[in-house]
């Protein structure tokens, strides 16, 4: 028999009070400001402390619940068996069916069919689903004429007499979120016709236990640059409006809640994303409870997750594999119901067999090698993540209430509130990327110096699609840097930046590394050098390289003498740049040295300036 005795480990060691930790930290800071140095000011509207202790769990009410218990913070199930999802584009039913069967034999157990035909017939649907064992697979449908497709699918189930528990279905019907985000308005005044059709579909699907007619497409917020709190608050607000409209139309709270599914994006903000899904279940459970459902299980949130497209880059694209892996880990640990990893090349090409195989293998490895499916809510009890969950829930609830005060999601959206909030957050992220306060590996930091854009990377894939009107515009955070670099790659020129290292060896190398990364982000070919014993030697080598930019890399103390000398030796034959922001900057500027790069530079605008100087 297994030993179930509970022991308190390390009890023989005396507890160290928080005051003692704070004393040591204060001493180590040596007078530096505690708040500025150690407190993380998140973009989500709250601060995070440098560490958390058991005392920080006081007052968190949801800690007493277990997985499968209201309010479902720890999960809606007592297992962590999420579904591995991949989407199949449907232009030809037979070809899509062959692809679907191949995916099912490769480890996928959740299929998404994105219908690209405006006139799908019942016969084509039969072809599409041929050979697929419905009880074993989750199916979802998106794309063209979603309500029409839903009617076809439900008619097929009725015709074939599929039992109540013989199917797991979801449809991406979503006039509130995706509809408004794409069109800015309903298909009819107040969306009356849309909701009449949704109610009819829900009633028709009542014969089966697991059919979700509506998918709240919250991923459109994250992929347009929203914060995590905004994505969650807007999704909850839309979900609440669906409940209100559907119950007003005569459905019970249970019928309405069980017809909803939520689809979120997952960013690389690892711990924050884990907490987001936990907070989402908590808040949604309480929203549904307010409608007094007959069964508590109606308060469970059905969650589909998709790794972020906003994070992806077209340069150094294999980094997207790493992004997708950490994002998938966040979703798996958080206990989502299904998960799709975006193929690493989706930003610039039609995903091929290799990229799609790598995408699904991420989830297969998380399950079969790392056993993430064998532990329910491993983050539960973590002082840090429990506090993150509480903070995200609190901020999302504040925003949710602000939307409700405006009359609900649709009213707030039509008033421009949602677009304004998302675009403000996106602009802040763009600023952080331009100044490297937010790192996108391979784009605005640590670029691959030797990489030249592949032929399949087009200007269209790096330019933001900005549509006018009250609509949300999806984009990728790296686009501004990518567009700049692609212009260099396709310019027919090969601009070069030469690192003239001198003075103190240690500082010269550090500054050269910084400068190589700086200029490499624009596709400028960097010529690094270990060290020059004399300025004359360095300038001679710089001119011999025919570099358009010469970056002097030395210590702050050296710049007052070496920079003017190098300027004199160059005699205007190259652009002189000083790496750093030395105390003598004003002196150097007075001598005609105007170009400096440092950690506070706006990297994007600075690089654009130098490219313009070089005629690109």
XYZ file of C-alpha atoms in Angstrom:
616
model
C 0.000 0.000 0.000
C 1.294 3.447 -0.884
C 2.452 5.664 1.967
C 0.010 8.585 2.138
C 1.473 10.146 5.286
C 1.748 13.918 4.973
C 5.106 15.295 6.109
C 6.253 18.870 6.482
C 9.639 18.963 4.771
C 12.488 21.123 6.085
C 10.630 21.757 9.353
C 13.958 21.608 11.195
C 15.103 24.800 9.488
C 13.945 28.055 11.110
C 11.610 30.200 9.013
C 13.071 33.400 7.596
C 10.615 36.306 7.906
C 9.970 38.643 4.995
C 11.609 41.507 6.875
C 14.940 39.677 6.795
C 14.685 39.119 3.027
C 13.891 42.799 2.561
C 16.878 43.847 4.683
C 19.254 41.775 2.544
C 17.725 43.087 -0.705
C 17.961 46.686 0.474
C 21.605 46.191 1.407
C 22.389 44.626 -1.987
C 20.713 47.517 -3.812
C 23.236 49.921 -2.229
C 20.852 52.837 -2.217
C 19.219 52.173 -5.591
C 15.467 52.677 -5.790
C 13.702 49.397 -4.897
C 10.575 50.105 -6.945
C 12.473 51.110 -10.094
C 14.993 48.284 -9.936
C 12.922 45.315 -8.853
C 9.222 45.964 -9.449
C 7.972 44.981 -12.911
C 5.443 47.449 -14.272
C 3.423 45.289 -16.618
C 1.462 46.526 -19.588
C -1.598 44.838 -18.071
C -2.239 47.582 -15.523
C -0.623 46.134 -12.383
C 2.818 45.769 -10.817
C 4.647 42.551 -9.976
C 6.916 42.173 -6.976
C 10.376 40.569 -7.273
C 9.272 37.593 -5.156
C 6.183 36.185 -3.453
C 5.744 34.216 -0.255
C 3.001 32.171 1.409
C 1.656 35.297 3.080
C 0.876 36.715 -0.368
C -1.783 34.026 -0.816
C -3.901 35.469 1.966
C -7.286 36.623 0.776
C -7.285 34.603 -2.465
C -10.698 32.952 -2.218
C -10.409 30.494 -5.096
C -7.483 28.561 -3.583
C -9.788 26.102 -1.822
C -11.183 24.652 -5.066
C -9.821 21.621 -6.884
C -9.790 20.785 -10.598
C -13.333 20.172 -11.800
C -14.833 22.217 -8.958
C -16.437 25.651 -9.197
C -15.067 28.230 -10.076
C -12.817 25.931 -12.166
C -9.610 27.975 -11.739
C -7.652 24.737 -11.631
C -9.436 23.305 -14.645
C -12.850 22.127 -15.789
C -11.710 18.478 -15.814
C -9.934 16.131 -13.443
C -7.429 15.284 -16.169
C -5.314 17.360 -18.544
C -6.096 15.552 -21.794
C -6.190 18.449 -24.210
C -6.922 17.826 -27.909
C -4.207 18.289 -30.542
C -5.785 20.459 -33.222
C -4.847 21.224 -36.819
C -6.795 23.037 -39.512
C -7.406 21.825 -43.049
C -8.220 24.283 -45.828
C -11.189 23.012 -47.850
C -11.345 23.977 -51.518
C -11.713 20.418 -52.759
C -13.608 18.026 -50.472
C -11.792 14.860 -51.539
C -8.340 16.386 -51.178
C -9.235 17.867 -47.774
C -10.550 14.489 -46.621
C -7.293 12.788 -47.611
C -5.343 15.433 -45.682
C -7.624 15.048 -42.659
C -7.192 11.265 -42.554
C -3.424 11.667 -42.824
C -3.448 14.100 -39.878
C -5.541 11.717 -37.782
C -2.976 8.993 -38.411
C -0.221 11.418 -37.350
C -1.486 12.060 -33.829
C -4.098 14.781 -34.340
C -7.426 14.235 -32.545
C -9.083 17.590 -33.243
C -9.706 18.732 -36.813
C -10.639 22.182 -38.027
C -12.151 22.471 -41.490
C -11.795 25.961 -42.927
C -14.356 26.014 -45.738
C -13.139 28.065 -48.699
C -16.123 27.181 -50.897
C -19.156 29.453 -50.970
C -21.473 26.639 -52.053
C -20.594 23.516 -50.060
C -23.174 20.784 -50.737
C -24.381 17.870 -48.616
C -22.632 15.479 -51.004
C -19.329 17.339 -50.611
C -19.754 17.248 -46.828
C -20.183 13.465 -47.013
C -16.947 13.271 -49.004
C -15.173 15.574 -46.566
C -16.075 13.468 -43.515
C -15.710 10.024 -45.132
C -13.749 7.586 -42.980
C -13.634 9.889 -39.934
C -14.817 8.243 -36.703
C -16.937 11.024 -35.218
C -16.960 9.903 -31.545
C -13.143 9.826 -31.479
C -12.462 13.220 -33.050
C -13.349 16.812 -32.240
C -14.457 18.672 -35.366
C -14.752 22.413 -35.888
C -15.848 24.387 -38.921
C -14.918 27.928 -39.928
C -14.573 29.886 -43.157
C -17.337 30.661 -45.669
C -21.077 30.564 -44.896
C -20.654 29.207 -41.390
C -24.345 28.984 -40.526
C -25.066 27.166 -43.799
C -22.279 24.676 -43.059
C -23.630 24.162 -39.534
C -27.052 23.363 -40.936
C -25.538 20.851 -43.355
C -23.562 19.137 -40.596
C -26.510 18.930 -38.194
C -28.742 17.605 -40.962
C -26.149 14.901 -41.687
C -26.035 13.877 -38.007
C -29.834 13.661 -37.884
C -30.031 11.731 -41.136
C -27.428 9.184 -39.983
C -28.930 8.868 -36.495
C -25.727 9.775 -34.676
C -26.323 9.177 -30.924
C -26.349 12.009 -28.383
C -22.810 11.323 -27.196
C -21.454 10.374 -30.613
C -20.082 13.698 -31.729
C -17.908 16.602 -30.534
C -18.534 19.654 -32.697
C -17.776 23.363 -32.730
C -18.745 26.024 -35.231
C -17.018 29.379 -35.560
C -20.203 31.437 -35.787
C -19.340 34.726 -34.132
C -21.177 37.887 -35.245
C -20.208 39.790 -32.087
C -16.414 39.459 -32.070
C -15.165 38.312 -35.468
C -18.135 39.810 -37.302
C -17.714 43.270 -35.794
C -13.904 43.077 -35.956
C -14.013 42.397 -39.709
C -16.975 44.514 -40.793
C -17.476 47.051 -38.029
C -21.218 46.389 -38.064
C -23.800 43.587 -37.952
C -25.241 41.853 -40.984
C -28.611 43.333 -39.965
C -29.729 46.058 -37.529
C -28.628 44.954 -34.044
C -27.686 41.579 -35.536
C -31.292 40.393 -35.143
C -31.200 37.946 -38.063
C -27.819 36.563 -36.987
C -29.084 35.754 -33.520
C -32.373 34.307 -34.763
C -30.360 31.863 -36.853
C -28.010 31.069 -33.953
C -30.967 30.290 -31.676
C -32.459 28.019 -34.338
C -29.142 26.165 -34.707
C -28.770 25.737 -30.935
C -32.250 24.251 -30.724
C -31.540 21.962 -33.643
C -28.292 20.816 -31.987
C -29.997 20.089 -28.658
C -30.170 16.380 -29.543
C -26.397 16.085 -29.089
C -24.536 16.690 -25.849
C -21.395 18.386 -27.149
C -22.127 20.839 -29.951
C -20.841 24.399 -29.643
C -22.541 26.663 -32.153
C -20.759 29.898 -31.234
C -17.002 30.388 -30.916
C -16.017 33.692 -29.300
C -12.978 34.535 -31.439
C -10.918 36.363 -28.834
C -7.669 35.627 -30.693
C -8.440 38.558 -33.009
C -7.655 40.929 -30.108
C -4.243 39.449 -29.323
C -3.309 39.256 -32.993
C -4.160 42.958 -33.341
C -1.812 43.889 -30.479
C -4.068 43.967 -27.410
C -2.850 43.243 -23.898
C -3.692 39.978 -22.170
C -6.150 41.761 -19.879
C -7.908 43.375 -22.844
C -8.172 40.083 -24.719
C -9.715 38.442 -21.674
C -12.083 41.312 -20.775
C -13.378 41.727 -24.337
C -13.906 37.965 -24.680
C -15.842 37.797 -21.416
C -17.915 40.820 -22.361
C -18.821 39.280 -25.721
C -19.606 35.965 -24.007
C -21.859 37.733 -21.527
C -23.688 39.484 -24.356
C -24.220 36.171 -26.120
C -25.758 34.808 -22.897
C -28.014 37.846 -22.549
C -29.202 37.819 -26.162
C -29.731 34.058 -26.292
C -31.642 33.876 -23.006
C -33.740 36.873 -24.074
C -34.592 34.864 -27.195
C -36.035 32.070 -25.057
C -33.096 29.734 -24.405
C -32.312 28.642 -20.861
C -29.043 29.705 -19.261
C -27.785 26.126 -19.557
C -28.619 25.918 -23.273
C -26.966 29.255 -23.999
C -23.800 28.623 -21.952
C -23.267 25.133 -23.404
C -23.470 26.513 -26.927
C -20.421 28.749 -26.397
C -16.739 28.099 -26.964
C -13.846 30.562 -26.590
C -10.787 30.764 -28.849
C -7.773 32.650 -27.456
C -4.313 33.373 -28.774
C -1.283 32.476 -26.633
C 1.712 34.809 -26.573
C 5.247 34.160 -25.365
C 4.532 35.878 -22.030
C 4.874 32.472 -20.413
C 3.606 32.809 -16.826
C 1.139 35.576 -17.675
C -0.547 33.315 -20.235
C -0.861 30.465 -17.742
C -2.545 32.866 -15.336
C -4.786 34.274 -18.104
C -6.515 30.965 -18.757
C -6.941 30.303 -15.047
C -8.456 33.762 -14.586
C -10.673 33.263 -17.652
C -12.289 30.141 -16.192
C -12.756 31.863 -12.831
C -14.492 34.926 -14.261
C -16.601 33.059 -16.803
C -17.860 30.648 -14.134
C -19.059 33.569 -12.051
C -20.650 35.316 -15.045
C -22.653 32.194 -15.955
C -23.579 31.604 -12.314
C -25.272 35.011 -12.365
C -27.793 33.549 -14.836
C -28.749 30.833 -12.319
C -28.164 27.769 -14.521
C -29.815 24.532 -13.452
C -26.508 22.655 -13.581
C -23.162 23.872 -12.260
C -21.326 22.223 -15.158
C -22.835 24.901 -17.429
C -20.409 27.330 -15.764
C -17.434 25.525 -17.309
C -15.587 27.445 -19.997
C -14.704 25.549 -23.178
C -11.331 26.923 -24.329
C -9.493 26.502 -27.608
C -6.023 28.074 -27.864
C -3.887 28.991 -30.851
C -0.258 30.065 -30.577
C 0.190 33.719 -31.418
C 0.618 34.996 -34.952
C 1.517 38.461 -33.607
C 4.829 37.078 -32.266
C 5.971 35.411 -35.463
C 8.798 36.710 -37.643
C 9.710 36.060 -41.283
C 13.448 36.486 -40.731
C 15.190 33.695 -38.813
C 11.842 31.844 -38.962
C 13.016 28.784 -37.070
C 12.867 30.946 -33.939
C 9.099 30.663 -34.408
C 9.443 27.002 -33.447
C 10.773 28.088 -30.049
C 8.030 30.668 -29.648
C 5.385 28.101 -30.531
C 6.841 25.617 -28.048
C 6.806 27.968 -25.036
C 3.348 29.213 -25.993
C 2.054 25.655 -26.266
C 3.565 24.880 -22.880
C 1.686 27.794 -21.318
C -1.598 26.614 -22.791
C -1.034 22.966 -21.805
C -0.061 23.837 -18.235
C -3.089 26.130 -17.998
C -5.436 23.293 -18.957
C -6.990 24.336 -22.277
C -9.378 21.946 -23.995
C -7.738 22.035 -27.418
C -4.629 23.623 -28.855
C -3.288 24.464 -32.297
C 0.365 25.366 -32.779
C 0.774 27.776 -35.684
C 3.332 26.466 -38.228
C 6.598 28.393 -38.076
C 6.376 29.636 -41.685
C 2.717 30.696 -41.630
C 3.647 34.390 -41.692
C 5.168 34.273 -45.173
C 4.176 31.034 -46.899
C 1.470 28.412 -47.116
C 2.496 25.912 -44.414
C 3.955 22.768 -45.938
C 4.130 19.222 -44.636
C 7.384 19.884 -42.763
C 6.168 22.970 -40.888
C 2.820 21.362 -40.066
C 4.546 18.205 -38.803
C 6.829 20.245 -36.552
C 3.785 22.152 -35.235
C 1.863 19.057 -34.182
C 5.021 17.364 -32.910
C 5.367 20.151 -30.340
C 2.154 18.941 -28.732
C 2.992 15.260 -29.160
C 6.299 15.835 -27.378
C 4.599 17.765 -24.578
C 2.274 14.805 -24.091
C 4.340 11.711 -24.767
C 7.834 12.869 -23.810
C 7.191 15.522 -21.147
C 3.894 14.051 -19.842
C 2.176 17.407 -19.467
C -1.139 15.594 -19.855
C -0.556 13.595 -16.661
C -0.580 16.537 -14.250
C -3.585 18.779 -13.638
C -2.794 22.447 -13.000
C 0.881 22.092 -12.030
C 0.929 25.866 -11.509
C -1.620 25.596 -8.709
C -0.280 26.771 -5.363
C 2.586 28.750 -6.889
C 2.758 31.998 -4.934
C 3.664 33.882 -8.097
C 1.093 32.398 -10.482
C -1.740 32.484 -7.972
C -1.065 36.205 -7.487
C -0.804 36.675 -11.254
C -4.169 34.938 -11.649
C -5.756 37.214 -9.059
C -4.242 40.379 -10.596
C -5.260 39.516 -14.164
C -8.767 38.587 -13.017
C -9.101 41.863 -11.097
C -7.931 44.045 -14.005
C -9.998 42.139 -16.569
C -13.055 42.470 -14.365
C -12.563 46.244 -14.101
C -12.456 46.532 -17.887
C -15.410 44.144 -18.212
C -17.489 46.392 -15.931
C -16.438 49.483 -17.901
C -17.761 47.820 -21.069
C -20.998 46.859 -19.336
C -21.498 50.497 -18.307
C -21.445 51.394 -22.003
C -24.286 49.001 -22.725
C -22.350 45.810 -23.381
C -19.826 44.603 -25.908
C -21.651 45.487 -29.134
C -22.432 49.019 -27.964
C -18.865 49.565 -26.759
C -17.471 48.217 -30.009
C -19.707 50.350 -32.206
C -18.739 53.403 -30.128
C -15.097 52.736 -31.042
C -14.063 51.832 -27.486
C -12.623 48.402 -28.313
C -10.664 49.574 -31.356
C -9.301 52.555 -29.415
C -8.070 50.375 -26.542
C -6.496 47.753 -28.825
C -4.768 50.310 -31.042
C -3.396 52.167 -28.009
C -1.917 48.920 -26.685
C -0.552 48.031 -30.125
C 1.071 51.473 -30.423
C 2.702 51.017 -27.023
C 4.030 47.604 -28.058
C 5.340 49.077 -31.328
C 7.193 51.743 -29.358
C 8.684 49.124 -27.041
C 9.815 47.062 -30.040
C 11.333 50.116 -31.762
C 13.331 50.959 -28.619
C 14.062 47.298 -27.767
C 12.195 47.415 -24.470
C 10.344 44.431 -25.933
C 12.581 41.894 -27.672
C 11.638 39.957 -30.787
C 14.591 37.666 -31.319
C 15.978 37.818 -34.841
C 14.021 40.972 -35.665
C 15.000 43.824 -33.338
C 17.751 41.997 -31.426
C 20.376 39.359 -32.269
C 19.607 39.103 -36.000
C 21.150 36.466 -38.216
C 23.857 38.631 -39.855
C 24.270 36.407 -42.902
C 20.589 35.926 -43.676
C 19.072 37.335 -46.847
C 15.315 37.240 -47.351
C 14.109 34.028 -48.973
C 12.285 34.411 -52.312
C 8.927 33.534 -50.740
C 9.145 36.550 -48.404
C 7.322 39.286 -50.272
C 6.706 42.919 -49.401
C 3.064 41.976 -48.880
C 4.046 39.608 -46.050
C 5.856 42.376 -44.115
C 3.466 45.279 -44.685
C 0.638 45.962 -42.275
C -2.831 45.713 -43.756
C -4.514 48.829 -42.388
C -8.223 48.881 -43.188
C -10.198 52.043 -42.606
C -13.210 52.166 -40.341
C -14.081 50.643 -37.012
C -12.337 47.317 -37.650
C -9.433 45.500 -35.982
C -6.286 45.082 -38.033
C -4.207 41.985 -37.396
C -0.463 42.432 -37.779
C 2.819 41.075 -36.480
C 5.045 42.958 -34.061
C 8.173 42.436 -36.167
C 6.739 43.908 -39.360
C 8.317 47.374 -39.145
C 11.822 45.920 -38.787
C 11.151 43.269 -41.428
C 9.934 45.782 -43.997
C 13.039 47.895 -43.449
C 15.326 44.894 -43.776
C 13.527 43.534 -46.829
C 13.961 46.894 -48.569
C 17.696 46.581 -47.944
C 17.812 42.980 -49.182
C 15.930 43.846 -52.369
C 17.708 47.173 -52.983
C 20.534 45.678 -55.029
C 22.997 47.241 -52.602
C 25.040 45.712 -49.805
C 25.521 48.458 -47.192
C 28.259 47.784 -44.643
C 29.045 48.987 -41.122
C 32.661 48.690 -39.929
C 33.487 48.287 -36.229
C 36.562 50.385 -35.408
C 37.562 48.990 -32.017
C 40.122 50.921 -30.010
C 41.015 52.189 -26.527
C 40.008 49.853 -23.704
C 39.785 46.307 -25.125
C 36.940 45.155 -22.842
C 34.712 48.124 -23.612
C 35.652 48.091 -27.294
C 34.465 44.494 -27.670
C 31.262 45.097 -25.698
C 30.435 48.158 -27.777
C 31.235 46.320 -31.015
C 28.879 43.480 -30.121
C 26.121 45.970 -29.307
C 26.707 47.836 -32.580
C 26.757 44.678 -34.700
C 23.357 43.708 -33.329
C 22.111 47.269 -33.817
C 22.987 47.594 -37.504
C 22.360 43.941 -38.315
C 18.655 44.472 -37.578
C 18.423 46.497 -40.804
C 20.256 43.911 -42.899
C 23.381 46.099 -42.953
C 26.407 43.808 -43.268
C 28.564 44.246 -40.204
C 32.355 43.936 -40.272
C 33.496 43.182 -36.744
C 37.102 43.480 -35.568
C 38.877 42.356 -32.448
C 41.003 45.444 -31.788
C 43.169 48.036 -33.570
C 46.413 49.092 -31.963
C 46.298 52.509 -33.592
C 43.564 54.760 -34.934
C 45.403 55.112 -38.235
C 45.389 51.339 -38.689
C 41.679 51.192 -37.909
C 40.710 53.980 -40.295
C 42.852 52.498 -43.066
C 41.093 49.118 -42.670
C 37.691 50.824 -42.548
C 38.291 52.694 -45.801
C 39.673 49.565 -47.448
C 36.460 47.722 -46.597
C 34.435 50.398 -48.447
C 31.987 50.496 -45.552
C 29.489 53.342 -45.667
C 29.320 53.478 -41.846
C 32.252 53.425 -39.431
C 31.345 52.799 -35.802
C 33.949 53.803 -33.259
C 33.801 51.360 -30.337
C 35.694 52.416 -27.227
C 35.100 53.384 -23.604
C 33.361 56.602 -22.594
C 36.661 57.960 -21.259
C 38.403 57.355 -24.600
C 35.812 59.010 -26.836
C 36.825 62.591 -26.074
C 40.156 62.017 -27.821
C 39.654 59.124 -30.257
C 36.370 60.195 -31.873
C 37.619 63.605 -33.133
C 40.830 61.999 -34.389
C 38.898 59.326 -36.329
C 36.622 62.002 -37.761
C 39.674 63.870 -39.015
C 41.208 60.739 -40.556
C 37.952 59.711 -42.254
C 37.577 63.164 -43.769
C 33.917 62.619 -44.615
C 34.505 59.432 -46.622
C 32.100 57.459 -44.374
C 29.378 58.133 -41.825
C 30.972 58.227 -38.372
C 28.937 56.767 -35.509
C 29.893 56.694 -31.833
C 28.724 53.604 -29.929
C 27.481 54.882 -26.590
C 26.254 58.030 -24.876
C 29.430 59.394 -23.254
C 29.501 62.343 -20.874
C 31.463 64.236 -23.523
C 28.623 63.915 -26.063
C 27.943 67.671 -26.136
C 31.668 68.320 -26.739
C 31.746 65.866 -29.603
C 28.610 67.341 -31.139
C 30.258 70.761 -31.040
C 33.072 69.264 -33.131
C 30.618 68.000 -35.770
C 30.183 64.427 -34.504
C 26.409 64.051 -34.530
C 25.715 60.297 -34.692
C 25.408 58.191 -31.535
C 23.789 54.814 -30.858
C 23.065 53.567 -27.353
C 20.576 51.578 -25.280
C 18.090 54.455 -25.191
C 18.048 54.907 -28.974
C 14.921 54.334 -31.006
C 16.545 51.565 -33.015
C 13.944 51.547 -35.790
C 13.993 55.289 -36.487
C 17.770 55.501 -36.139
C 18.309 52.722 -38.671
C 15.830 54.293 -41.079
C 17.845 57.509 -40.856
C 21.115 55.772 -41.764
C 19.496 53.866 -44.631
C 18.159 57.139 -46.011
C 21.640 58.641 -45.727
C 22.922 55.736 -47.832
C 20.210 56.190 -50.450
C 18.067 53.177 -49.489
